[in-house]
Structure formats: C-alpha cells, structure tokens
mmCIF file of C-alpha atoms (C1' of nucleotides) in Angstrom:
data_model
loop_
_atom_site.group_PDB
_atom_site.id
_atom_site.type_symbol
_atom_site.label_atom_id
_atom_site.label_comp_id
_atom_site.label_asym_id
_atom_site.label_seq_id
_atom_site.Cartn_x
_atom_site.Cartn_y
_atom_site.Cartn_z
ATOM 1 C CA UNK A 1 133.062 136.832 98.946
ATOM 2 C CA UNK A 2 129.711 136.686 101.152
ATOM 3 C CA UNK A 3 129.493 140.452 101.013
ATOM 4 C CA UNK A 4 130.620 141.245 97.398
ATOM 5 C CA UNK A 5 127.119 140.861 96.188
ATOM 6 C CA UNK A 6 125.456 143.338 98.251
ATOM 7 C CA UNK A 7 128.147 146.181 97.389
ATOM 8 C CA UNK A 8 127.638 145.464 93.590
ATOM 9 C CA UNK A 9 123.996 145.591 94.330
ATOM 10 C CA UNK A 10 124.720 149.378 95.162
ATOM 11 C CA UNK A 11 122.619 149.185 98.438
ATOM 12 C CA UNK A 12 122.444 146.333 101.120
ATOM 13 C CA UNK A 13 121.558 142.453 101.056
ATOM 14 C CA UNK A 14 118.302 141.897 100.223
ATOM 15 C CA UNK A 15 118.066 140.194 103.904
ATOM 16 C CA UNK A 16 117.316 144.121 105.397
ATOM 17 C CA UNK A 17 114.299 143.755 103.664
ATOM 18 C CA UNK A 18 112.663 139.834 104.797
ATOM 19 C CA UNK A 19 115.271 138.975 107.725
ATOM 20 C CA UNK A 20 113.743 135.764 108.163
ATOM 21 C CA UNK A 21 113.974 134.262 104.910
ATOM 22 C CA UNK A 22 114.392 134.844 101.353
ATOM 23 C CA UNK A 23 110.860 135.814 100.891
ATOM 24 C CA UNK A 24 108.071 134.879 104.012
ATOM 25 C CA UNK A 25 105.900 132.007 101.863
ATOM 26 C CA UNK A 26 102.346 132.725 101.080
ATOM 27 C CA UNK A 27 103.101 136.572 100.711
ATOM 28 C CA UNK A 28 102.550 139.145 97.902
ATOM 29 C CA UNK A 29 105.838 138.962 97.143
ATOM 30 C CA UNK A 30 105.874 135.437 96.177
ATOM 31 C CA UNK A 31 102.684 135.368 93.703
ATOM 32 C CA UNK A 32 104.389 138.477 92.372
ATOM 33 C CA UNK A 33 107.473 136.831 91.878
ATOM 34 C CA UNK A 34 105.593 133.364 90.385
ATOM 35 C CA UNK A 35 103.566 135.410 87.632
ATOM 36 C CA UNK A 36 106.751 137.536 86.410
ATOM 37 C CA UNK A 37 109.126 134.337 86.715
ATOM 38 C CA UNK A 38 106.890 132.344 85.183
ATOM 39 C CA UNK A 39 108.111 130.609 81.895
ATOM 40 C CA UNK A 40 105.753 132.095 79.641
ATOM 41 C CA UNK A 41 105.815 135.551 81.692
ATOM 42 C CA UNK A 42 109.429 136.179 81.041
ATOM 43 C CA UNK A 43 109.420 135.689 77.326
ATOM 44 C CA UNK A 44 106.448 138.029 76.858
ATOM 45 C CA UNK A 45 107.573 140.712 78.794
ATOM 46 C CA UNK A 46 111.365 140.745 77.446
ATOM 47 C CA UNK A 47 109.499 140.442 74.207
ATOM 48 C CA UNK A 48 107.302 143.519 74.391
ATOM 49 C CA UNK A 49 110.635 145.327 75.266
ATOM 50 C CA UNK A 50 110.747 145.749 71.890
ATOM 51 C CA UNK A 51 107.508 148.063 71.626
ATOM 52 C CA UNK A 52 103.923 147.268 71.299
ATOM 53 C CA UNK A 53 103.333 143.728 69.508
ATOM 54 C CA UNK A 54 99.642 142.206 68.531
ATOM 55 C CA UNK A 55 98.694 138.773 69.752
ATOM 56 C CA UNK A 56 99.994 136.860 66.839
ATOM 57 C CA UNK A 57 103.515 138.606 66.879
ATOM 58 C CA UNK A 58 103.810 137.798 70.430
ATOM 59 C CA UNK A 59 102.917 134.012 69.787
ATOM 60 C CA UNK A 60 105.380 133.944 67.035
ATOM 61 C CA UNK A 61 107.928 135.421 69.028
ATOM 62 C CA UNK A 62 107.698 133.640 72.249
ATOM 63 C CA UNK A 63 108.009 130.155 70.347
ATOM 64 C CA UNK A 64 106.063 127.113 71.760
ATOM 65 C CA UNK A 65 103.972 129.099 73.568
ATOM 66 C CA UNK A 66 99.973 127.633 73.069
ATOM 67 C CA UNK A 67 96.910 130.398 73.372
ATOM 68 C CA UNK A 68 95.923 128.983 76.071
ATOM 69 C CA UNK A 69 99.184 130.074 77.949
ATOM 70 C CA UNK A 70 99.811 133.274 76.249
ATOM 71 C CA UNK A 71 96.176 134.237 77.004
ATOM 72 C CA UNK A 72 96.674 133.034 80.744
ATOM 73 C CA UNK A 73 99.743 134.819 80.575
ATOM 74 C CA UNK A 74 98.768 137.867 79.218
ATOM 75 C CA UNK A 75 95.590 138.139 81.757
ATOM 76 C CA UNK A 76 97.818 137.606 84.571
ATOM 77 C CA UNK A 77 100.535 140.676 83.540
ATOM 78 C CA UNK A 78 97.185 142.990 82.692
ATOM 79 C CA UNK A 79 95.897 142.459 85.825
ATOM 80 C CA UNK A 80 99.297 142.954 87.817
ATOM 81 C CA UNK A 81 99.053 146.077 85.869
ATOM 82 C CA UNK A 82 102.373 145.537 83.865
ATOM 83 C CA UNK A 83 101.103 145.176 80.237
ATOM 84 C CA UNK A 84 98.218 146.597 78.720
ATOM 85 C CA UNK A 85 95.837 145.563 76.200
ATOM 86 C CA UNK A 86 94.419 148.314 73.603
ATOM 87 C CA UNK A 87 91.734 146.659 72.159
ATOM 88 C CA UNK A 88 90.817 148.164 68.099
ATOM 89 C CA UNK A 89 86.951 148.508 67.549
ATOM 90 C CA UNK A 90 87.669 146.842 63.762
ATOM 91 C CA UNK A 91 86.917 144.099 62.129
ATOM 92 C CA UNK A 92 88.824 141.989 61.786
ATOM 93 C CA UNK A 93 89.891 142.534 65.587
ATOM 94 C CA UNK A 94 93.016 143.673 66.420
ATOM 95 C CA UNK A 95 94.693 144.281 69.592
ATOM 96 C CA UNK A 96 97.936 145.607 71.030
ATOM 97 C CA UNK A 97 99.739 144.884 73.914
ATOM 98 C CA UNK A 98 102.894 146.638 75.470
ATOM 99 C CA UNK A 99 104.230 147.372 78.738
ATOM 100 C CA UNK A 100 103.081 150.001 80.752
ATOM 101 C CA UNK A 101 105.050 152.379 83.114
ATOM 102 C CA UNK A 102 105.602 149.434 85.865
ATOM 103 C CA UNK A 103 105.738 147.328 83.186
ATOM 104 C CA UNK A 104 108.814 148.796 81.738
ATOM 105 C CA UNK A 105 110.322 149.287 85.404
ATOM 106 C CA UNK A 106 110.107 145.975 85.736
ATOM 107 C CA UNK A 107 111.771 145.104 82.176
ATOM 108 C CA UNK A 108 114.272 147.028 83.073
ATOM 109 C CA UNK A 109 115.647 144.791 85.718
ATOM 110 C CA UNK A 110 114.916 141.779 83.953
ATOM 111 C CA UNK A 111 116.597 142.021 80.712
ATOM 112 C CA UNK A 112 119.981 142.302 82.237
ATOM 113 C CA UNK A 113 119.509 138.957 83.353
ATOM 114 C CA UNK A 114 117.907 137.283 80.308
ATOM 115 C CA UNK A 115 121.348 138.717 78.491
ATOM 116 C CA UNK A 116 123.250 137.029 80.729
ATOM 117 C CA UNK A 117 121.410 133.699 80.271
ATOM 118 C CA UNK A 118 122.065 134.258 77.108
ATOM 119 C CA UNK A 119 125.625 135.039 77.090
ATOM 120 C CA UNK A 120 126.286 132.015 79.375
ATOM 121 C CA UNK A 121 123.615 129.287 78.437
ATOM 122 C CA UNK A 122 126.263 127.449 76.067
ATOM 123 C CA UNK A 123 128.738 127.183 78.318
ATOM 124 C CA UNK A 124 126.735 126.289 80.771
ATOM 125 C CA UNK A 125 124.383 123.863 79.337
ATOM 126 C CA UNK A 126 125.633 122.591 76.072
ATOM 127 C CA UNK A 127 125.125 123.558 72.994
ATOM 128 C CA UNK A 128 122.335 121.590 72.129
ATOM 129 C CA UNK A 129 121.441 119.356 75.044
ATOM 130 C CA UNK A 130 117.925 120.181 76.437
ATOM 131 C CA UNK A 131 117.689 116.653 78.485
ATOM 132 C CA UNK A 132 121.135 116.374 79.526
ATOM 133 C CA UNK A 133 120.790 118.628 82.544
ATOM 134 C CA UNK A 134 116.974 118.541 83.016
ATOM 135 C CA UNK A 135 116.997 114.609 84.240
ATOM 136 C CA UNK A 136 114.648 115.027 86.958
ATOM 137 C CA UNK A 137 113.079 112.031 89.556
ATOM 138 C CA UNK B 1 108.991 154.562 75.060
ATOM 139 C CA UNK B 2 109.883 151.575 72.481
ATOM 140 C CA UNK B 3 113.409 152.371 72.650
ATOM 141 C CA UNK B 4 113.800 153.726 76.440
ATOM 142 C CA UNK B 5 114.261 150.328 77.702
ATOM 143 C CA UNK B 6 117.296 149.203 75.092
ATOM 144 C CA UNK B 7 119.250 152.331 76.446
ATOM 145 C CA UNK B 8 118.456 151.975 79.674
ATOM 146 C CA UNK B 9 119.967 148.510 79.862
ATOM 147 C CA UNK B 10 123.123 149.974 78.855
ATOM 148 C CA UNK B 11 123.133 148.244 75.272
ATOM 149 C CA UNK B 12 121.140 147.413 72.416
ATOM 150 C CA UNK B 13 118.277 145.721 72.407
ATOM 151 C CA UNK B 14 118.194 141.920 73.448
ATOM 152 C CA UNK B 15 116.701 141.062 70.367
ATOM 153 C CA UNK B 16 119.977 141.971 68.327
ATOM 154 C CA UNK B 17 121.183 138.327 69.861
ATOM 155 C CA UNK B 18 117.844 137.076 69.020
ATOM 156 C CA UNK B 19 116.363 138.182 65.923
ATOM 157 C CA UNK B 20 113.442 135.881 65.274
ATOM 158 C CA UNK B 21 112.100 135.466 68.725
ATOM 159 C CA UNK B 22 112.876 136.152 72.854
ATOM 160 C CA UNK B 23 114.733 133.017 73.116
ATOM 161 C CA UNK B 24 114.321 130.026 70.107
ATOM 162 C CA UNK B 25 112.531 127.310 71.489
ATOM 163 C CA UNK B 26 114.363 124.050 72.613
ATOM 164 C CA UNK B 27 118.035 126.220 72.779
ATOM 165 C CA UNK B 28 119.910 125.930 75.503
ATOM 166 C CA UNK B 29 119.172 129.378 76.655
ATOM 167 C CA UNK B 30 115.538 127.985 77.709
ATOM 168 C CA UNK B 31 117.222 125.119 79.208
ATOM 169 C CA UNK B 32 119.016 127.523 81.561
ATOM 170 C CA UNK B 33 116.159 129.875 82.014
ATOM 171 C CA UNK B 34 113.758 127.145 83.169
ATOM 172 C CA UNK B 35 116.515 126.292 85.884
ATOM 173 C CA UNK B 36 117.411 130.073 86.814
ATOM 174 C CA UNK B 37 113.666 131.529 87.179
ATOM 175 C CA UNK B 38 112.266 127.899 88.686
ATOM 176 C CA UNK B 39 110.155 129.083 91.978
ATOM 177 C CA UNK B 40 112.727 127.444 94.367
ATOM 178 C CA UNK B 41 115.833 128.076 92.292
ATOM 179 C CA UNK B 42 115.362 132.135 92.279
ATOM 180 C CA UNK B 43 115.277 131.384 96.337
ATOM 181 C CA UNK B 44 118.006 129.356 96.796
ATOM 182 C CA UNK B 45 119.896 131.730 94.622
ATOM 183 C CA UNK B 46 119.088 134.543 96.573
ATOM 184 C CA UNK B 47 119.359 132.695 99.701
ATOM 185 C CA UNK B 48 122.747 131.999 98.946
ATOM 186 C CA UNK B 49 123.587 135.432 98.396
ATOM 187 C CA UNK B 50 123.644 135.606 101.898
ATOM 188 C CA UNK B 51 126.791 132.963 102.283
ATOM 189 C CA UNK B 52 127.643 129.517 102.260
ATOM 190 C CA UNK B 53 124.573 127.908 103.996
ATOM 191 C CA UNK B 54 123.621 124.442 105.003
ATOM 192 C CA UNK B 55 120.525 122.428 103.964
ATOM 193 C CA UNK B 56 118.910 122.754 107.168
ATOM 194 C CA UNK B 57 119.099 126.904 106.958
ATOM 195 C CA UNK B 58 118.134 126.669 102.992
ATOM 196 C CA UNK B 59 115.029 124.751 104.068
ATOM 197 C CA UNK B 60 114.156 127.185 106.899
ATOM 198 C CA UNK B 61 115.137 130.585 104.379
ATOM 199 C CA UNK B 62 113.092 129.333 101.329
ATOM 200 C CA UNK B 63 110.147 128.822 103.435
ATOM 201 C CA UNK B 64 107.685 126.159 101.891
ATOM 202 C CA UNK B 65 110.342 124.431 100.018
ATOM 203 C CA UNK B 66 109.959 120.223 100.285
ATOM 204 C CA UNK B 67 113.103 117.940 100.598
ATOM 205 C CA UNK B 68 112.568 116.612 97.419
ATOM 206 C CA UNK B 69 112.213 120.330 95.488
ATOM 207 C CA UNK B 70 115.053 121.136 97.534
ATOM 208 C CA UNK B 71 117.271 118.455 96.875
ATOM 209 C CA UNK B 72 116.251 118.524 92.860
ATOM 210 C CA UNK B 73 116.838 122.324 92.557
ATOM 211 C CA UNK B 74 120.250 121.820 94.041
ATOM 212 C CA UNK B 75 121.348 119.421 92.356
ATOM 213 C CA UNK B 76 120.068 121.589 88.888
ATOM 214 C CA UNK B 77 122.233 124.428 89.540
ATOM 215 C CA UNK B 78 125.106 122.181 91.067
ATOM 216 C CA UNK B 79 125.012 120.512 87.719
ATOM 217 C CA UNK B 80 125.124 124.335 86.380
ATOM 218 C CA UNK B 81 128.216 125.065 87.434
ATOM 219 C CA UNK B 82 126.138 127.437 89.713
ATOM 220 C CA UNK B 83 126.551 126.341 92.796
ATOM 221 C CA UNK B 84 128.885 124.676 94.638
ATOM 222 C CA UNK B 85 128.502 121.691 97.704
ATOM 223 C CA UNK B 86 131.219 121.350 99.795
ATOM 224 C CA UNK B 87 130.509 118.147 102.424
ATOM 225 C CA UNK B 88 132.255 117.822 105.353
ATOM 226 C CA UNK B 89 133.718 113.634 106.339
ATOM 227 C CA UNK B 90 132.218 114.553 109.833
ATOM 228 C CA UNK B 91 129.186 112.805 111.772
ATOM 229 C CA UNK B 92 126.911 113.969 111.996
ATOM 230 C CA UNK B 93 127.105 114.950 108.414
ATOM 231 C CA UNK B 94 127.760 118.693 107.482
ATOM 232 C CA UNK B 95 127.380 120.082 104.020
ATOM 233 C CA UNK B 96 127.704 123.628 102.940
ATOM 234 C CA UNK B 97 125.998 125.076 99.761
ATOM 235 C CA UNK B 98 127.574 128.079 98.099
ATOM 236 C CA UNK B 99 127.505 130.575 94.658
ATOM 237 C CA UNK B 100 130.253 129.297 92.569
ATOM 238 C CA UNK B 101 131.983 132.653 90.873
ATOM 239 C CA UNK B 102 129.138 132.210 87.717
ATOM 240 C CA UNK B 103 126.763 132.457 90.201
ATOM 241 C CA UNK B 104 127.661 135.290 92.461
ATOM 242 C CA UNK B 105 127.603 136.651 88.515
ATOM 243 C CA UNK B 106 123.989 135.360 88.059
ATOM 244 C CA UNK B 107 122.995 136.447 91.553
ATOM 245 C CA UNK B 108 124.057 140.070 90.864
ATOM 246 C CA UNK B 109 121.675 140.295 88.392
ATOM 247 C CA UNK B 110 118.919 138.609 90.162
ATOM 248 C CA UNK B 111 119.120 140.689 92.753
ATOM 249 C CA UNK B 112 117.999 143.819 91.380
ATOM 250 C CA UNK B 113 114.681 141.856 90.066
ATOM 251 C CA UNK B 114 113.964 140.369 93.141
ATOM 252 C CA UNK B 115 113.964 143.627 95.283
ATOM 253 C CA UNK B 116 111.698 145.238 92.510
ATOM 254 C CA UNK B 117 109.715 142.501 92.650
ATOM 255 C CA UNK B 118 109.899 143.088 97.086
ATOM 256 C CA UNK B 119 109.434 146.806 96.979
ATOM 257 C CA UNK B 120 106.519 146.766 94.497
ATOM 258 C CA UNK B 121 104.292 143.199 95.396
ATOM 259 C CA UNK B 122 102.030 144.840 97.101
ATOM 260 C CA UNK B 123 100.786 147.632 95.335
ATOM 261 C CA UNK B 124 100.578 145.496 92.303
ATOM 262 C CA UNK B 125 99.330 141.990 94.393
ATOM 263 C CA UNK B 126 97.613 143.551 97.427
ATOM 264 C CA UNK B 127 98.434 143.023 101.089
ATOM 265 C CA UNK B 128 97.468 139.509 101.957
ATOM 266 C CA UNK B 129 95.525 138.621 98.434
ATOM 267 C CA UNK B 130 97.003 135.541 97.216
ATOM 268 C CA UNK B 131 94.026 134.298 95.421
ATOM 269 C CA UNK B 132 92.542 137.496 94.267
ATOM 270 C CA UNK B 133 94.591 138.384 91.017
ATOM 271 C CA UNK B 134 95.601 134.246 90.224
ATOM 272 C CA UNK B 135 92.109 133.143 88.897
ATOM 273 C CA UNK B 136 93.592 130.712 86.449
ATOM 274 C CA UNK B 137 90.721 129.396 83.563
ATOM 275 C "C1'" DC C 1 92.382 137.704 63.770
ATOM 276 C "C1'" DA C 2 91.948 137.190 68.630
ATOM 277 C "C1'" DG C 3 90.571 134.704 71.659
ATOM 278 C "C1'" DA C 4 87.275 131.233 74.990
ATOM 279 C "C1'" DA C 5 86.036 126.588 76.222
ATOM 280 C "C1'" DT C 6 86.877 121.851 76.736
ATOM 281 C "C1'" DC C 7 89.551 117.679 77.120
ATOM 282 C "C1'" DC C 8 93.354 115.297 78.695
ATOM 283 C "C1'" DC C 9 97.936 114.121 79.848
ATOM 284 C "C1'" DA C 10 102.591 114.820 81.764
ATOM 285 C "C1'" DT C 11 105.047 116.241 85.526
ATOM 286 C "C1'" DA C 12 105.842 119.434 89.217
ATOM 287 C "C1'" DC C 13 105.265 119.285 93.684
ATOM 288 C "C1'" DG C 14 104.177 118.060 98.621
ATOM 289 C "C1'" DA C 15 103.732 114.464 102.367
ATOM 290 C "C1'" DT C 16 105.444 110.654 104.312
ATOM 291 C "C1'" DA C 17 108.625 107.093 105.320
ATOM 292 C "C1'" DC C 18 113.188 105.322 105.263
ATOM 293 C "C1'" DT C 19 118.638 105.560 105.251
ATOM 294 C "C1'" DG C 20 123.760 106.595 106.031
ATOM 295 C "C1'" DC D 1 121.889 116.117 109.819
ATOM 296 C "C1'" DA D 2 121.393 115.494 105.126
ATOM 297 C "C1'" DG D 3 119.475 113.456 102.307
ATOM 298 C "C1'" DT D 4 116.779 109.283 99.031
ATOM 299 C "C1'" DA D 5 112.574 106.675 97.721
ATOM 300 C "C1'" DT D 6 107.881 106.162 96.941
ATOM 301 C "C1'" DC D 7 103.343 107.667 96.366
ATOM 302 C "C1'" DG D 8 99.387 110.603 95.335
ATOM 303 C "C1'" DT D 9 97.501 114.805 93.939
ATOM 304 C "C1'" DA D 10 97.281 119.293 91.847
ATOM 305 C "C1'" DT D 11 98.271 121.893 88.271
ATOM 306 C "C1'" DG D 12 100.750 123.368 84.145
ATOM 307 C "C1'" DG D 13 100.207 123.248 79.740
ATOM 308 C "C1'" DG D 14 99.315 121.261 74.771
ATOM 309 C "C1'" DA D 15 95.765 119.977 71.208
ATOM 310 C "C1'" DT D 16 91.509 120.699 69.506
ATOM 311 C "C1'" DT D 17 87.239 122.883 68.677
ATOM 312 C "C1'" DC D 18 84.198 126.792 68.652
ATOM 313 C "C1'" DT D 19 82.927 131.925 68.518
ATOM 314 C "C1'" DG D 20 82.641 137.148 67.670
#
DNA sequence: CAGAATCCCATACGATACTG
DNA sequence: CAGTATCGTATGGGATTCTG
C-alpha cells in the first residue's frame, strides 16, 4: 500500500528529492507550484493544449474567468516561460498565445490529471452540488 | 506541436469530454479541482503518499501549513472520499490520516506534476527569488 | 480587440487562545 | 496530541471604466 505509489510512479517517492517535507516552504518550488496550480493557471494551460488560442478564445473557454485574472494569469505563465505571447502589428490588435517547449512539458503531466478529475468529479462530488462539499468556517 | 500533446497523453484530446470550454463553470469538475490543486491539499496529498501519517507529522511535512488550513483541507478531501482518518480511543489521542484507494489513484497522477514542477522550479523561478517573477498588479 | 487601471468586496489564510 | 473557535489582515478576484 505505502509503497505502491512510488513503483507506479516508475522511479522513487518523491521524498528522495525534499526528505524533510513535501516541499521546504518559501522555496522555488512552491511559487512554481502556486502559479501552475493556480485556479485560473490550470484552465489556461490545459486549454492552450489544444494549439494556439487569442485572448478572447481563451476567456471564452476558461469560463468565469475576468481580464483581470486571465491577464494576471497569463503574465505570470509568460514570465515562468511556459506560454508565449505573439503579439500581431495590426489593427485591430491581435495576439496569440500557446505553450512553449516547457510549456508543453509541463501540459503533459497535467492533463492526465485534469482527465481524471474529470472522470471522477461526479462521483465524487455530486452531480450538481457546488456548495455541498465546499462548506468552509 | 498542436496535436503532440493529445498523443502524448495516451488519448485524445481532453477537450473531446469538454467541447465548449476546459471545464464548464460551476460543474462539479471545478468543485473537485478547486479541492485537488488547493496550495495545502496538493501537499497533504503528496505527503500522504508517503503513508498513513498523523497530524502532528502532516503539520511538520507541509511546512507553513496553519491548524485551521490544515484541519479545513482535511476535512475537504475526507469529505472526498479521498482520504481516510482512522482515530485511535487512546489518550492521549492518536489519529492517522491516509489515501483512500481513489486517492492513491489521484496521487499517482499528481505525482508526476509535482516532481516536474521539483526538477524544473528553479530554472523557471530562480534560486531563492520568491518575489521576483510574482509582481501581482 | 486586447488589454490597463481603479474600486471594492468576499474569503482565504495565519496567529492566538481555548478544549477534550 | 489533535483539534475547535475567534479574530484580524492580506489577498484573490469580480465589476466597471478607460485606452491604444
């Protein structure tokens, strides 16, 4: 049971890497992990999985999102270097954003698990019960 | 490049489950992926991949976590289904915190993300830069 | 169209104190 | 030890307005 996880993981625990704790606070690896975890991060970067999308697509596509977000969003990825922004000298402006090498890397890993919050989000959740589980305080 | 990603992930694209957008807003799959990809509950997750652990060692592995986060996130992926508490009639009390089977199956797909999110933080962050790539506004 | 700037509120979160 | 309760602050994040 405790060790299954780290065989399916095709190398060793994660613990080899940060023996004294899941990840030491205040490091790199923790604002990395906050900007790509981050509600708004995760939708846009599944999203652009899907090949280079314009500012309005992506706003359509990650639904809710406000511009203020998406832009904060979108600022944070570019400057972790994981989506970039191709900027058309036209008018009307129009610009482009997709993943770049790390970008995709990253994707990579991540979509696995947004399919499996998919596949089990009904069954875990509800079907249609966003404040039944979220009862914070 | 559009398309690499959907093979690599061993399937078609994620969007073939979600045609209009990433996830629809307000479904329960955003529910799930608030609770899954919350700062602490990615740790604790994690943490857990490790082995049953107490409270006591979750607060000392997820460094920086409060009582009260801790206590909330548990309780959030408790009322999952993804993990399970097992407390021990003893005194002093004794209770043990563990992956339920769904989440050893979420876990193995965390995994992967979080040690591509350990082995590349700080080319993409910077050593010891917390505040140089999160100017927010 | 693609944002930036401002305002403002809800709540996420941490610190502290208390309890079984 | 393993929490709960309360409080205060910081920040996430939406709505609106303005600009190139």
């Amino acid at each position: 049971m405790t060790e299954s996880l780290q065989v399916a993981s095709g190398e060793a625990g994660i613990f080899e890497q940060f023996p004294g704790g899941v990840f030491p606070a205040a490091c790199s690896s923790r604002v990395l992990l906050d900007h790509v975890m981050s509600k708004w991060g995760v939708l846009v970067l599944v999203s652009l999985t899907d090949g280079p999308q314009r500012w309005s697509e992506l706003r359509r596509r990650a639904q809710g999102v406000s511009e203020k977000m998406l832009a904060q969003t979108l600022r944070t990825l570019e400057a972790d270097g994981l989506v970039d922004r191709d900027q058309k000298p036209v008018m009307p402006p129009r610009v482009d954003y997709s993943l770049t090498p790390l970008g995709e890397e990253l994707a990579e890993v991540m979509v696995p698990l947004l399919r499996w919050v998919g596949r089990n989000a009904e069954a875990v959740i509800g079907p249609s019960d966003p404040a039944g589980s979220s009862r914070s305080s």
